[in-house]
XYZ file of C-alpha atoms in Angstrom:
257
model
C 7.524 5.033 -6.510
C 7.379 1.578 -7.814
C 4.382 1.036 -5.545
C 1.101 0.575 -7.975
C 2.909 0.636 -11.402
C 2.153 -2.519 -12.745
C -0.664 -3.934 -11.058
C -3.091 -1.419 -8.765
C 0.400 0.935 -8.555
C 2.455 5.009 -7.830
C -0.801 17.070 -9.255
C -0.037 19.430 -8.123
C 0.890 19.869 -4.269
C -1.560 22.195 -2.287
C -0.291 25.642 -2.266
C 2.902 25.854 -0.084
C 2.471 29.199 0.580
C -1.501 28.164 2.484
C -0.446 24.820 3.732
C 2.458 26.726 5.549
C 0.326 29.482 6.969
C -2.788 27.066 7.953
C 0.134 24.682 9.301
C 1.694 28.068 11.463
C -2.267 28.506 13.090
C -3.262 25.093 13.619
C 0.373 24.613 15.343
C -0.133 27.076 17.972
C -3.979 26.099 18.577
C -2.060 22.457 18.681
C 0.575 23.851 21.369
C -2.083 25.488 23.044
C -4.639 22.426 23.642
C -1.530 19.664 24.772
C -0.777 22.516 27.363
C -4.299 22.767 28.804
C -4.776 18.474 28.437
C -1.341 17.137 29.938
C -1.342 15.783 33.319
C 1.235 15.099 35.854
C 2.242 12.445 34.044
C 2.854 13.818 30.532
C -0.658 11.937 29.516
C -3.161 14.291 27.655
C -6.432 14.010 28.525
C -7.417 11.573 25.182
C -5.003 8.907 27.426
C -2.014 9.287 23.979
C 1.239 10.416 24.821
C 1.587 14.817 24.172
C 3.481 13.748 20.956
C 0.337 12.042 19.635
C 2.012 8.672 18.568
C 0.891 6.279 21.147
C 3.453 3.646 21.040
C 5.245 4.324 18.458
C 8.747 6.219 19.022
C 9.662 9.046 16.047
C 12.398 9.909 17.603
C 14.914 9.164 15.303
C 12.863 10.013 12.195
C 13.934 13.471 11.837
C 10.503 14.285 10.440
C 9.452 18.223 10.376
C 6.589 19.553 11.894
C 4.169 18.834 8.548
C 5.310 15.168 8.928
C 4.969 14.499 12.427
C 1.234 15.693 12.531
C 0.333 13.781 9.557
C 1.860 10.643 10.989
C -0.123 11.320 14.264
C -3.094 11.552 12.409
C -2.877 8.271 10.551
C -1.378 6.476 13.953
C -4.922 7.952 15.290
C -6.346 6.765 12.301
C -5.268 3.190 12.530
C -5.572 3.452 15.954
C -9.676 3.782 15.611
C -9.973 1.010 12.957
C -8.428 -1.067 15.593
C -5.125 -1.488 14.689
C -3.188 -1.317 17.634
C -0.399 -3.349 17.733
C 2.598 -0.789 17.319
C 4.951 -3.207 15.083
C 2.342 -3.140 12.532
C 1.637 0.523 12.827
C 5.427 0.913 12.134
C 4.627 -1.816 9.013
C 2.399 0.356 7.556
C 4.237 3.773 8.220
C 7.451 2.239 6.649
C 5.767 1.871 3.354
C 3.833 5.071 3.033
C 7.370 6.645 4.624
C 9.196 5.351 1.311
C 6.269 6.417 -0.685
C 5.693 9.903 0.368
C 7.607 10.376 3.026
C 4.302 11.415 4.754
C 3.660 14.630 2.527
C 0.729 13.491 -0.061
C 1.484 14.554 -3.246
C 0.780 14.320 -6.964
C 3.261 12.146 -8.722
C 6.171 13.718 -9.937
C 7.848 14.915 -13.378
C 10.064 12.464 -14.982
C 11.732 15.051 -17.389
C 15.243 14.020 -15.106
C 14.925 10.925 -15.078
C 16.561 8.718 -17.508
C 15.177 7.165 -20.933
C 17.037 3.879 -19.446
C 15.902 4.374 -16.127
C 12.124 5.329 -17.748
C 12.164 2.209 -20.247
C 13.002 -0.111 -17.325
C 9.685 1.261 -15.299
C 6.754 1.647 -18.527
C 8.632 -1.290 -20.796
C 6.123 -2.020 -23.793
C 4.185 1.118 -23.085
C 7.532 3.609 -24.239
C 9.509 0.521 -26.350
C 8.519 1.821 -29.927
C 10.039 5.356 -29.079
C 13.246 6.650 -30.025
C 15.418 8.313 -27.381
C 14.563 11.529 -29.021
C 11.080 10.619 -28.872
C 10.968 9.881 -25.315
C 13.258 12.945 -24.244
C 10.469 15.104 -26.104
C 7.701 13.588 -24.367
C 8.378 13.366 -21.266
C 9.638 16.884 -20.661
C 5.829 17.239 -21.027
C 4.176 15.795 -17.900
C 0.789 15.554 -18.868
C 0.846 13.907 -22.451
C 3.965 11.926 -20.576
C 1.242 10.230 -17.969
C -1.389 10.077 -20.749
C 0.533 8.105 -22.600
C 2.678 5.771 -20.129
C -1.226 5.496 -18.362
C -3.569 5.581 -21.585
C -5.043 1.888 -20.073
C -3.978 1.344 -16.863
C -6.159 0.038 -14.014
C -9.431 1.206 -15.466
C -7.994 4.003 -17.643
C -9.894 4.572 -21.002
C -7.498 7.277 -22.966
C -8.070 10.550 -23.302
C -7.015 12.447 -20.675
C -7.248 9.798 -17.844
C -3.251 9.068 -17.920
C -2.570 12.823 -16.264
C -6.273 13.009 -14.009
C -5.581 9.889 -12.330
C -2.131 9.727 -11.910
C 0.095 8.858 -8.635
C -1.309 10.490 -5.858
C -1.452 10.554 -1.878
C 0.520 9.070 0.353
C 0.421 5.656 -1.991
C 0.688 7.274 -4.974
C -2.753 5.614 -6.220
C -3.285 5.261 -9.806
C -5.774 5.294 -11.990
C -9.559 5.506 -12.699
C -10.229 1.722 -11.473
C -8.655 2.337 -8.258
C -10.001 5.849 -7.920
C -13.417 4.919 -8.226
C -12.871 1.763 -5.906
C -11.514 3.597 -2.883
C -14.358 6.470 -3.357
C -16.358 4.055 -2.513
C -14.219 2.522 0.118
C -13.686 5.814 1.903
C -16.723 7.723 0.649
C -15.370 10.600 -1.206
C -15.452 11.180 -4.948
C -12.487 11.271 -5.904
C -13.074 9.949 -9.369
C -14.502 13.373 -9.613
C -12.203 15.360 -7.685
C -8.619 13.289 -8.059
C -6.788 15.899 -6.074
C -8.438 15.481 -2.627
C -6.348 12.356 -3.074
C -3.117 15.141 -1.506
C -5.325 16.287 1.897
C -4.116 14.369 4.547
C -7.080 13.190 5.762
C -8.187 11.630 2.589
C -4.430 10.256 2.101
C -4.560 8.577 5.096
C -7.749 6.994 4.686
C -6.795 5.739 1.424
C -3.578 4.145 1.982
C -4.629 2.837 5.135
C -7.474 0.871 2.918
C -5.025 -0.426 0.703
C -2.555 -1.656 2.875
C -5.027 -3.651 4.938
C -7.254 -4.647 1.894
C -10.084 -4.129 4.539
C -9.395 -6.871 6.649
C -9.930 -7.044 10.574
C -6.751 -6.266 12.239
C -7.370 -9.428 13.782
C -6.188 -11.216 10.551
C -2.707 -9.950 10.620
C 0.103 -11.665 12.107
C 0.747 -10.658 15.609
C 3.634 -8.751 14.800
C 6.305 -8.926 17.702
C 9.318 -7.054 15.171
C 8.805 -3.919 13.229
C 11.168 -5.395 10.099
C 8.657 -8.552 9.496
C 5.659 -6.043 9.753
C 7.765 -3.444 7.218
C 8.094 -6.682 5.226
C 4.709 -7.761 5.382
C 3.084 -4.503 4.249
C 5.718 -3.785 1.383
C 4.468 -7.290 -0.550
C 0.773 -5.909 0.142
C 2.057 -2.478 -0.987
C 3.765 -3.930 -4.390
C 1.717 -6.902 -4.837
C 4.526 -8.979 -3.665
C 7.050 -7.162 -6.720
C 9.847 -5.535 -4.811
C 9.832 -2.737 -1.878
C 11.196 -4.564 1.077
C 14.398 -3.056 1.230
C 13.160 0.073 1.322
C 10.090 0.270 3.938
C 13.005 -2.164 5.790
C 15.026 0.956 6.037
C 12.185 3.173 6.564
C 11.509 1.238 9.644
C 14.250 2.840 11.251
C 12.917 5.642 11.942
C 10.841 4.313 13.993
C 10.168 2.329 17.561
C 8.298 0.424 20.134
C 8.299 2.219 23.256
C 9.594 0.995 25.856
């Protein structure tokens, strides 16, 4: 989550109880189609493998069910915009895999976590409070984020800190970078911050920031998944950290063969 904190950095999750039942439907109807659409060959009739990843191997991911149809969707996603090459596909899913771990969602309490381990992430912004001061405030999440958020990226007080908050797959913060990838992606989510956790607006998002908008022509030709992982991590944290993590999240994925 150390993603946008200090320079463009890391809500509520949609209701389990309807993202599991519209999951269930859309599932079978899923099941359904790949059985009509598969060849001989395993091939569906779109020309991706039934799995949906094109070359990109999941395999030994683990991922559930939620998981492996969002990361189809933003493999079809990058896919479209041109990005084809499968070690920087795997680049890009290693970061939002350490971010999210492909489930967008609002970012998280910090009541648990510690005043050391908080102090260390918001320095000047929580420095002038005592330990009891901090343990009061942030078992409050929303004065917590207006406060550790009050002016960051575009943030003008008020209530800003808690409406634009870490959220998506890239835990995107606040009102500056709202209001830039609205634009970007054409959805208001300056207006409405939590479209930020569909995954169709997620994936558009984070797929903007990682690539800045550039042509997929003016990445490196990636031949290994760990310089790619690299690669988009700096990107990802504005060259401040991450590689070690989307490193490791690169493992659960590979090139087919």
């Amino acid at each position: 989550i150390e993603f946008i904190r200090e320079s463009s950095k890391q809500a509520n999750v949609i209701s389990e109880v309807v993202r599991h039942s519209d999951y269930a439907t859309r599932k079978t109807a899923e099941k359904s189609n790949t059985l009509k659409n598969t060849n001989k060959d395993g091939d569906d009739s779109t020309g991706m493998s039934s799995t949906s990843t094109g070359k990109v191997d999941i395999s030994k991911g683990n991922f559930d069910g939620e998981q492996q149809e969002n990361i189809s969707s933003l493999i079809d996603s990058m896919t479209k915009l041109g990005i084809s090459n499968p070690n920087t596909q795997i680049g890009i899913l290693s970061v939002i895999s350490k971010e999210s771990g492909f489930k967008p969602k609002g970012e998280i309490s910090y009541a648990g976590t510690s005043n050391s381990r908080i102090r260390s992430i918001f320095g000047s912004r929580v420095s002038k409070l005592s330990d009891s001061q901090l343990d009061k405030l942030k078992s409050d999440q929303k004065n917590f984020f207006n406060l550790v958020y009050a002016k960051t990226v575009g943030n003008q007080g008020g209530e800003d800190g808690w409406n634009f908050r870490g959220r998506g797959y890239n835990q995107l913060t606040g009102r500056a970078n709202y209001k830039k990838y609205s634009s970007i992606i054409g959805e208001d989510l300056v207006g409405n911050p939590e479209l930020l956790n569909k995954p169709e607006v997620a994936s558009k998002v984070a797929i903007a920031f990682l690539t800045k908008g550039k042509s997929p022509s003016s990445f490196p030709n990636f031949s290994d998944k760990v310089e790619a992982a690299k690669y988009f991590a700096n990107i990802n944290a504005g060259g401040h950290g991450g590689q070690s993590e989307a490193i490791a999240a690169s493992n659960k994925f590979n090139v087919k063969s």
